[in-house]
Amino acid sequence: AKTLLEGGKTEVTIYEAWDHWKARGGALGLAAGKRILEHFGLSEELAEVSNSSEGYTWQFHAKGSKLSFVNVPGCIAMRTDLQRVLVDSMPPDVVKLDHKLVDIVEGDHEVLLTFENGVTASADLVVASDGIHSFVRQKIFGEDVPHFTGFRVLYSVSSTPYRPDPSISKTHWLEAEGAGYAILEMTAGRGSTRHDLCVLILRSEEAITDRWDSTMVKERFEQVAQCLDLPVLQAAVRHAELCFDWGVYESPPQKSWISPRGRIWRCTTPIAWGKSC
């Protein structure tokens, strides 16, 4: 929406199902996205809510040994803060909250939209970003059932800093009791917006919910993490204020994400942590 509005010749409306802003998930890493936001003149706003304006280093460790690293020309920000920066930069009439889509009809010249609140609208083009259980996909492209991949993601969030260097993110590979674990540690934001994050990825025979806002109690996160000897993971457990519990799901492949008349596009990722983006 921000990109289309920059041209000044396109009318854009965002229809949001929720009646208030609700950011799903924790943090988001930006590389090309950082350059795009800077192009829009949002450099200062992004710098205020990200871990670094000059880039950061990502290190890779296995069983306690450092393997390699890469310098990332980007930044990490909390989704809530990033959402606020984008929304505040657009005219207020662009976004329509409390507009849950209940019907969509594609014609030769326009797309007709009907919302739960009784409002109807038309558009030349619709880009549907409505998640892994997309209503638009079911209506236009046919029904499907997302497949659980056998992976589970535990994601802890803390506003209390416990990582020594926010400019360095790390991926650890550990093995314990015959199982393998990937742990990601990173810092998003700075100052009052800083959050330290720890992500634990493991296999799960039990299907985990695909809800993007699914959480677990801190004690359960501690129980899963207790078999792993990694100080930063134990610190994450102690300081965790919010723990997400996500299943990793795969959407069935489609021949095309563009509707037969070319006026409806589905925006998705082939594998989603609960919700396609």
Short mmCIF file of N, CA, C and O in Angstrom, two decimals, residues 2-111:
data_model
loop_
_atom_site.label_atom_id
_atom_site.label_comp_id
_atom_site.label_asym_id
_atom_site.label_seq_id
_atom_site.Cartn_x
_atom_site.Cartn_y
_atom_site.Cartn_z
N LYS A 2 1.90 1.24 0.82
CA LYS A 2 2.78 2.40 0.90
C LYS A 2 3.45 2.65 -0.45
O LYS A 2 3.56 3.80 -0.90
N THR A 3 3.88 1.61 -1.10
CA THR A 3 4.54 1.75 -2.40
C THR A 3 3.59 2.31 -3.45
O THR A 3 3.94 3.22 -4.21
N LEU A 4 2.38 1.79 -3.51
CA LEU A 4 1.41 2.26 -4.50
C LEU A 4 1.02 3.71 -4.26
O LEU A 4 0.83 4.48 -5.20
N LEU A 5 0.92 4.10 -3.00
CA LEU A 5 0.55 5.47 -2.67
C LEU A 5 1.63 6.47 -3.06
O LEU A 5 1.33 7.63 -3.34
N GLU A 6 2.89 6.01 -3.08
CA GLU A 6 3.99 6.91 -3.41
C GLU A 6 3.86 7.47 -4.82
O GLU A 6 4.30 8.57 -5.11
N GLY A 7 3.26 6.69 -5.72
CA GLY A 7 3.11 7.16 -7.10
C GLY A 7 2.10 8.28 -7.24
O GLY A 7 2.17 9.06 -8.20
N GLY A 8 1.15 8.36 -6.32
CA GLY A 8 0.17 9.43 -6.35
C GLY A 8 -0.95 9.26 -7.35
O GLY A 8 -1.82 10.12 -7.48
N LYS A 9 -0.96 8.16 -8.10
CA LYS A 9 -1.98 7.97 -9.14
C LYS A 9 -2.89 6.78 -8.86
O LYS A 9 -3.79 6.50 -9.65
N THR A 10 -2.64 6.09 -7.73
CA THR A 10 -3.41 4.89 -7.42
C THR A 10 -4.17 5.07 -6.12
O THR A 10 -3.61 5.48 -5.11
N GLU A 11 -5.46 4.77 -6.13
CA GLU A 11 -6.26 4.79 -4.91
C GLU A 11 -6.12 3.44 -4.22
O GLU A 11 -6.38 2.40 -4.83
N VAL A 12 -5.73 3.44 -2.95
CA VAL A 12 -5.46 2.21 -2.22
C VAL A 12 -6.26 2.19 -0.92
O VAL A 12 -6.32 3.20 -0.21
N THR A 13 -6.88 1.06 -0.62
CA THR A 13 -7.59 0.89 0.64
C THR A 13 -7.18 -0.45 1.26
O THR A 13 -7.14 -1.47 0.56
N ILE A 14 -6.87 -0.42 2.55
CA ILE A 14 -6.57 -1.64 3.30
C ILE A 14 -7.78 -1.98 4.15
O ILE A 14 -8.22 -1.17 4.98
N TYR A 15 -8.34 -3.17 3.97
CA TYR A 15 -9.47 -3.63 4.78
C TYR A 15 -8.94 -4.63 5.81
O TYR A 15 -8.43 -5.69 5.46
N GLU A 16 -9.06 -4.26 7.08
CA GLU A 16 -8.56 -5.09 8.19
C GLU A 16 -9.74 -5.69 8.95
O GLU A 16 -10.67 -4.98 9.35
N ALA A 17 -9.69 -7.01 9.16
CA ALA A 17 -10.79 -7.69 9.84
C ALA A 17 -10.94 -7.27 11.30
O ALA A 17 -12.06 -7.10 11.80
N TRP A 18 -9.81 -7.10 12.00
CA TRP A 18 -9.87 -6.71 13.41
C TRP A 18 -10.37 -5.28 13.54
O TRP A 18 -10.17 -4.45 12.66
N ASP A 19 -10.98 -4.98 14.70
CA ASP A 19 -11.45 -3.62 14.95
C ASP A 19 -10.38 -2.76 15.62
O ASP A 19 -10.63 -1.62 16.01
N HIS A 20 -9.17 -3.31 15.77
CA HIS A 20 -8.03 -2.56 16.33
C HIS A 20 -6.76 -3.16 15.74
O HIS A 20 -6.76 -4.27 15.21
N TRP A 21 -5.66 -2.41 15.84
CA TRP A 21 -4.40 -2.93 15.32
C TRP A 21 -3.90 -4.04 16.22
O TRP A 21 -3.83 -3.89 17.43
N LYS A 22 -3.52 -5.16 15.61
CA LYS A 22 -3.03 -6.31 16.37
C LYS A 22 -1.88 -6.93 15.61
O LYS A 22 -2.08 -7.59 14.59
N ALA A 23 -0.68 -6.70 16.08
CA ALA A 23 0.49 -7.28 15.42
C ALA A 23 0.66 -8.73 15.87
O ALA A 23 0.63 -9.02 17.06
N ARG A 24 0.82 -9.62 14.95
CA ARG A 24 1.02 -11.04 15.26
C ARG A 24 2.52 -11.35 15.31
O ARG A 24 3.30 -10.83 14.51
N GLY A 25 2.91 -12.22 16.20
CA GLY A 25 4.30 -12.65 16.24
C GLY A 25 5.20 -11.70 17.01
O GLY A 25 4.74 -10.81 17.72
N GLY A 26 6.52 -11.89 16.88
CA GLY A 26 7.48 -11.12 17.65
C GLY A 26 8.21 -10.08 16.84
O GLY A 26 7.74 -8.96 16.67
N ALA A 27 9.38 -10.45 16.29
CA ALA A 27 10.22 -9.49 15.58
C ALA A 27 10.28 -9.82 14.09
O ALA A 27 9.88 -10.90 13.66
N LEU A 28 10.79 -8.87 13.33
CA LEU A 28 10.95 -9.06 11.89
C LEU A 28 12.30 -8.51 11.47
O LEU A 28 12.66 -7.39 11.82
N GLY A 29 13.07 -9.33 10.76
CA GLY A 29 14.35 -8.89 10.23
C GLY A 29 14.17 -8.23 8.88
O GLY A 29 13.44 -8.74 8.03
N LEU A 30 14.80 -7.09 8.69
CA LEU A 30 14.66 -6.33 7.44
C LEU A 30 16.02 -6.14 6.79
O LEU A 30 16.95 -5.68 7.43
N ALA A 31 16.13 -6.49 5.52
CA ALA A 31 17.34 -6.21 4.75
C ALA A 31 16.93 -5.33 3.56
O ALA A 31 17.09 -4.12 3.59
N ALA A 32 16.34 -5.95 2.53
CA ALA A 32 15.79 -5.14 1.43
C ALA A 32 14.68 -4.24 1.95
O ALA A 32 14.52 -3.10 1.49
N GLY A 33 13.91 -4.74 2.93
CA GLY A 33 12.84 -3.93 3.51
C GLY A 33 13.35 -2.65 4.14
O GLY A 33 12.70 -1.61 4.09
N LYS A 34 14.54 -2.72 4.74
CA LYS A 34 15.15 -1.53 5.34
C LYS A 34 15.44 -0.48 4.27
O LYS A 34 15.16 0.71 4.45
N ARG A 35 15.97 -0.92 3.13
CA ARG A 35 16.27 0.02 2.05
C ARG A 35 15.00 0.65 1.49
O ARG A 35 14.98 1.82 1.12
N ILE A 36 13.93 -0.15 1.42
CA ILE A 36 12.66 0.37 0.90
C ILE A 36 12.09 1.43 1.83
O ILE A 36 11.64 2.50 1.40
N LEU A 37 12.13 1.17 3.15
CA LEU A 37 11.62 2.14 4.12
C LEU A 37 12.45 3.42 4.10
O LEU A 37 11.92 4.53 4.25
N GLU A 38 13.75 3.27 3.92
CA GLU A 38 14.61 4.45 3.82
C GLU A 38 14.27 5.25 2.56
O GLU A 38 14.30 6.49 2.57
N HIS A 39 13.94 4.55 1.47
CA HIS A 39 13.53 5.23 0.24
C HIS A 39 12.26 6.05 0.47
O HIS A 39 12.08 7.11 -0.14
N PHE A 40 11.40 5.59 1.36
CA PHE A 40 10.16 6.30 1.67
C PHE A 40 10.39 7.46 2.64
O PHE A 40 9.43 8.12 3.04
N GLY A 41 11.65 7.67 3.06
CA GLY A 41 11.93 8.76 3.99
C GLY A 41 11.66 8.41 5.43
O GLY A 41 11.46 9.30 6.27
N LEU A 42 11.66 7.11 5.77
CA LEU A 42 11.37 6.66 7.12
C LEU A 42 12.62 6.19 7.86
O LEU A 42 12.53 5.40 8.80
N SER A 43 13.79 6.68 7.47
CA SER A 43 15.05 6.25 8.07
C SER A 43 15.09 6.53 9.57
O SER A 43 15.45 5.66 10.38
N GLU A 44 14.71 7.75 9.97
CA GLU A 44 14.76 8.11 11.39
C GLU A 44 13.77 7.29 12.20
O GLU A 44 14.09 6.82 13.30
N GLU A 45 12.57 7.13 11.68
CA GLU A 45 11.55 6.36 12.39
C GLU A 45 11.97 4.91 12.56
O GLU A 45 11.77 4.32 13.63
N LEU A 46 12.57 4.32 11.51
CA LEU A 46 13.02 2.94 11.59
C LEU A 46 14.18 2.80 12.56
O LEU A 46 14.25 1.83 13.33
N ALA A 47 15.11 3.76 12.56
CA ALA A 47 16.27 3.71 13.45
C ALA A 47 15.84 3.72 14.91
O ALA A 47 16.47 3.09 15.77
N GLU A 48 14.75 4.41 15.21
CA GLU A 48 14.28 4.51 16.60
C GLU A 48 13.72 3.19 17.12
O GLU A 48 13.71 2.97 18.33
N VAL A 49 13.26 2.32 16.22
CA VAL A 49 12.60 1.08 16.68
C VAL A 49 13.36 -0.18 16.28
O VAL A 49 12.87 -1.29 16.49
N SER A 50 14.58 -0.04 15.72
CA SER A 50 15.35 -1.21 15.30
C SER A 50 16.64 -1.32 16.10
O SER A 50 17.07 -0.37 16.76
N ASN A 51 17.28 -2.49 16.02
CA ASN A 51 18.47 -2.75 16.84
C ASN A 51 19.71 -2.04 16.31
O ASN A 51 20.64 -1.76 17.07
N SER A 52 19.75 -1.71 15.02
CA SER A 52 20.94 -1.08 14.46
C SER A 52 20.60 -0.40 13.15
O SER A 52 19.84 -0.94 12.34
N SER A 53 21.14 0.78 12.94
CA SER A 53 20.96 1.48 11.67
C SER A 53 22.11 1.21 10.71
O SER A 53 22.07 1.61 9.55
N GLU A 54 23.16 0.52 11.20
CA GLU A 54 24.36 0.26 10.41
C GLU A 54 24.51 -1.21 10.03
O GLU A 54 25.54 -1.61 9.48
N GLY A 55 23.53 -2.04 10.36
CA GLY A 55 23.65 -3.46 10.10
C GLY A 55 24.06 -4.22 11.35
O GLY A 55 24.40 -3.62 12.38
N TYR A 56 24.03 -5.53 11.27
CA TYR A 56 24.39 -6.36 12.41
C TYR A 56 25.06 -7.64 11.93
O TYR A 56 25.06 -7.95 10.74
N THR A 57 25.63 -8.39 12.87
CA THR A 57 26.34 -9.63 12.56
C THR A 57 25.52 -10.82 13.02
O THR A 57 24.96 -10.81 14.12
N TRP A 58 25.46 -11.85 12.16
CA TRP A 58 24.77 -13.09 12.55
C TRP A 58 25.83 -14.21 12.60
O TRP A 58 26.49 -14.50 11.60
N GLN A 59 25.97 -14.81 13.77
CA GLN A 59 26.95 -15.87 13.98
C GLN A 59 26.25 -17.23 14.01
O GLN A 59 25.10 -17.34 14.41
N PHE A 60 27.02 -18.26 13.60
CA PHE A 60 26.50 -19.62 13.56
C PHE A 60 27.37 -20.52 14.44
O PHE A 60 28.59 -20.57 14.26
N HIS A 61 26.74 -21.22 15.38
CA HIS A 61 27.44 -22.08 16.33
C HIS A 61 26.85 -23.48 16.29
O HIS A 61 25.65 -23.65 16.06
N ALA A 62 27.69 -24.48 16.53
CA ALA A 62 27.24 -25.87 16.61
C ALA A 62 27.96 -26.56 17.76
O ALA A 62 29.20 -26.56 17.82
N LYS A 63 27.19 -27.08 18.70
CA LYS A 63 27.72 -27.81 19.86
C LYS A 63 28.78 -27.01 20.59
O LYS A 63 29.81 -27.53 21.02
N GLY A 64 28.55 -25.71 20.70
CA GLY A 64 29.45 -24.85 21.47
C GLY A 64 30.57 -24.22 20.69
O GLY A 64 31.30 -23.37 21.22
N SER A 65 30.75 -24.59 19.42
CA SER A 65 31.84 -24.04 18.61
C SER A 65 31.29 -23.08 17.55
O SER A 65 30.28 -23.36 16.91
N LYS A 66 31.98 -21.95 17.39
CA LYS A 66 31.59 -20.98 16.38
C LYS A 66 32.04 -21.46 15.01
O LYS A 66 33.22 -21.78 14.80
N LEU A 67 31.12 -21.54 14.07
CA LEU A 67 31.42 -22.04 12.72
C LEU A 67 31.71 -20.90 11.74
O LEU A 67 32.70 -20.94 11.01
N SER A 68 30.87 -19.91 11.70
CA SER A 68 31.02 -18.83 10.72
C SER A 68 30.15 -17.65 11.13
O SER A 68 29.45 -17.69 12.15
N PHE A 69 30.17 -16.62 10.33
CA PHE A 69 29.33 -15.45 10.58
C PHE A 69 29.07 -14.74 9.26
O PHE A 69 29.76 -14.95 8.26
N VAL A 70 28.05 -13.88 9.27
CA VAL A 70 27.75 -13.08 8.11
C VAL A 70 27.31 -11.70 8.60
O VAL A 70 26.62 -11.58 9.61
N ASN A 71 27.77 -10.67 7.90
CA ASN A 71 27.35 -9.31 8.21
C ASN A 71 26.09 -8.98 7.42
O ASN A 71 26.07 -9.09 6.19
N VAL A 72 25.03 -8.62 8.14
CA VAL A 72 23.73 -8.39 7.52
C VAL A 72 23.49 -6.89 7.38
O VAL A 72 23.48 -6.16 8.38
N PRO A 73 23.31 -6.39 6.16
CA PRO A 73 23.05 -4.95 5.96
C PRO A 73 21.58 -4.60 6.22
O PRO A 73 20.88 -4.12 5.34
N GLY A 74 21.14 -4.87 7.44
CA GLY A 74 19.74 -4.66 7.75
C GLY A 74 19.53 -4.35 9.22
O GLY A 74 20.44 -3.87 9.90
N CYS A 75 18.36 -4.66 9.73
CA CYS A 75 18.04 -4.39 11.12
C CYS A 75 16.92 -5.34 11.57
O CYS A 75 16.32 -6.04 10.75
N ILE A 76 16.64 -5.34 12.88
CA ILE A 76 15.57 -6.15 13.45
C ILE A 76 14.68 -5.25 14.28
O ILE A 76 15.16 -4.49 15.12
N ALA A 77 13.37 -5.32 14.05
CA ALA A 77 12.40 -4.50 14.79
C ALA A 77 11.23 -5.37 15.22
O ALA A 77 10.92 -6.39 14.60
N MET A 78 10.58 -4.98 16.30
CA MET A 78 9.36 -5.66 16.72
C MET A 78 8.26 -5.34 15.72
O MET A 78 8.14 -4.22 15.22
N ARG A 79 7.45 -6.32 15.44
CA ARG A 79 6.39 -6.14 14.46
C ARG A 79 5.42 -5.02 14.87
O ARG A 79 4.94 -4.27 14.03
N THR A 80 5.14 -4.93 16.17
CA THR A 80 4.23 -3.88 16.64
C THR A 80 4.77 -2.50 16.30
O THR A 80 4.02 -1.62 15.82
N ASP A 81 6.06 -2.28 16.53
CA ASP A 81 6.66 -0.97 16.26
C ASP A 81 6.74 -0.70 14.76
O ASP A 81 6.49 0.42 14.31
N LEU A 82 7.08 -1.72 14.00
CA LEU A 82 7.17 -1.56 12.54
C LEU A 82 5.80 -1.25 11.95
O LEU A 82 5.67 -0.39 11.07
N GLN A 83 4.79 -1.92 12.45
CA GLN A 83 3.43 -1.66 11.99
C GLN A 83 3.04 -0.22 12.27
O GLN A 83 2.46 0.46 11.41
N ARG A 84 3.37 0.27 13.46
CA ARG A 84 3.03 1.65 13.84
C ARG A 84 3.73 2.66 12.93
O ARG A 84 3.12 3.66 12.51
N VAL A 85 5.00 2.42 12.60
CA VAL A 85 5.75 3.32 11.73
C VAL A 85 5.08 3.42 10.36
O VAL A 85 4.91 4.51 9.80
N LEU A 86 4.67 2.28 9.82
CA LEU A 86 4.04 2.26 8.50
C LEU A 86 2.66 2.92 8.52
O LEU A 86 2.33 3.73 7.66
N VAL A 87 1.85 2.55 9.51
CA VAL A 87 0.49 3.09 9.58
C VAL A 87 0.52 4.61 9.76
O VAL A 87 -0.24 5.35 9.11
N ASP A 88 1.39 5.09 10.64
CA ASP A 88 1.47 6.53 10.90
C ASP A 88 1.95 7.32 9.69
O ASP A 88 1.74 8.53 9.60
N SER A 89 2.62 6.64 8.75
CA SER A 89 3.16 7.34 7.58
C SER A 89 2.15 7.47 6.45
O SER A 89 2.43 8.12 5.44
N MET A 90 0.97 6.84 6.59
CA MET A 90 -0.03 6.87 5.53
C MET A 90 -1.23 7.71 5.94
O MET A 90 -1.50 7.88 7.13
N PRO A 91 -1.96 8.24 4.98
CA PRO A 91 -3.18 8.99 5.29
C PRO A 91 -4.14 8.12 6.09
O PRO A 91 -4.29 6.92 5.81
N PRO A 92 -4.84 8.68 7.09
CA PRO A 92 -5.70 7.87 7.96
C PRO A 92 -6.86 7.19 7.24
O PRO A 92 -7.37 6.16 7.71
N ASP A 93 -7.31 7.74 6.12
CA ASP A 93 -8.46 7.15 5.44
C ASP A 93 -8.09 5.94 4.58
O ASP A 93 -8.96 5.33 3.95
N VAL A 94 -6.81 5.58 4.54
CA VAL A 94 -6.38 4.42 3.75
C VAL A 94 -6.84 3.12 4.40
O VAL A 94 -7.19 2.16 3.71
N VAL A 95 -6.84 3.08 5.72
CA VAL A 95 -7.13 1.85 6.45
C VAL A 95 -8.56 1.84 6.97
O VAL A 95 -9.03 2.80 7.58
N LYS A 96 -9.26 0.73 6.74
CA LYS A 96 -10.61 0.54 7.24
C LYS A 96 -10.59 -0.65 8.21
O LYS A 96 -10.50 -1.81 7.80
N LEU A 97 -10.64 -0.35 9.51
CA LEU A 97 -10.68 -1.40 10.52
C LEU A 97 -12.09 -1.99 10.61
O LEU A 97 -13.06 -1.42 10.14
N ASP A 98 -12.19 -3.16 11.25
CA ASP A 98 -13.47 -3.83 11.47
C ASP A 98 -14.18 -4.13 10.15
O ASP A 98 -15.39 -3.98 10.03
N HIS A 99 -13.42 -4.59 9.16
CA HIS A 99 -13.97 -4.97 7.86
C HIS A 99 -13.56 -6.42 7.57
O HIS A 99 -12.57 -6.68 6.89
N LYS A 100 -14.31 -7.36 8.12
CA LYS A 100 -14.04 -8.78 7.87
C LYS A 100 -14.76 -9.21 6.60
O LYS A 100 -15.98 -9.08 6.46
N LEU A 101 -13.99 -9.75 5.66
CA LEU A 101 -14.53 -10.14 4.37
C LEU A 101 -15.39 -11.40 4.49
O LEU A 101 -14.97 -12.39 5.09
N VAL A 102 -16.60 -11.36 3.94
CA VAL A 102 -17.49 -12.53 3.96
C VAL A 102 -17.87 -12.99 2.56
O VAL A 102 -18.44 -14.06 2.40
N ASP A 103 -17.57 -12.16 1.55
CA ASP A 103 -17.85 -12.59 0.18
C ASP A 103 -16.99 -11.79 -0.78
O ASP A 103 -16.70 -10.62 -0.55
N ILE A 104 -16.57 -12.46 -1.86
CA ILE A 104 -15.77 -11.81 -2.89
C ILE A 104 -16.18 -12.41 -4.24
O ILE A 104 -16.26 -13.62 -4.40
N VAL A 105 -16.47 -11.53 -5.20
CA VAL A 105 -16.92 -11.95 -6.53
C VAL A 105 -16.08 -11.23 -7.57
O VAL A 105 -16.02 -10.00 -7.59
N GLU A 106 -15.45 -12.00 -8.44
CA GLU A 106 -14.61 -11.42 -9.49
C GLU A 106 -15.39 -11.29 -10.79
O GLU A 106 -15.92 -12.28 -11.31
N GLY A 107 -15.48 -10.07 -11.30
CA GLY A 107 -16.11 -9.84 -12.59
C GLY A 107 -15.09 -9.51 -13.65
O GLY A 107 -13.88 -9.51 -13.40
N ASP A 108 -15.56 -9.23 -14.84
CA ASP A 108 -14.65 -8.90 -15.94
C ASP A 108 -13.98 -7.55 -15.75
O ASP A 108 -12.86 -7.33 -16.22
N HIS A 109 -14.66 -6.64 -15.04
CA HIS A 109 -14.16 -5.28 -14.94
C HIS A 109 -13.85 -4.84 -13.50
O HIS A 109 -13.23 -3.79 -13.31
N GLU A 110 -14.31 -5.59 -12.50
CA GLU A 110 -14.06 -5.21 -11.11
C GLU A 110 -14.27 -6.41 -10.19
O GLU A 110 -14.80 -7.45 -10.62
N VAL A 111 -13.83 -6.23 -8.94
CA VAL A 111 -14.04 -7.24 -7.90
C VAL A 111 -14.98 -6.65 -6.86
O VAL A 111 -14.77 -5.52 -6.39
#
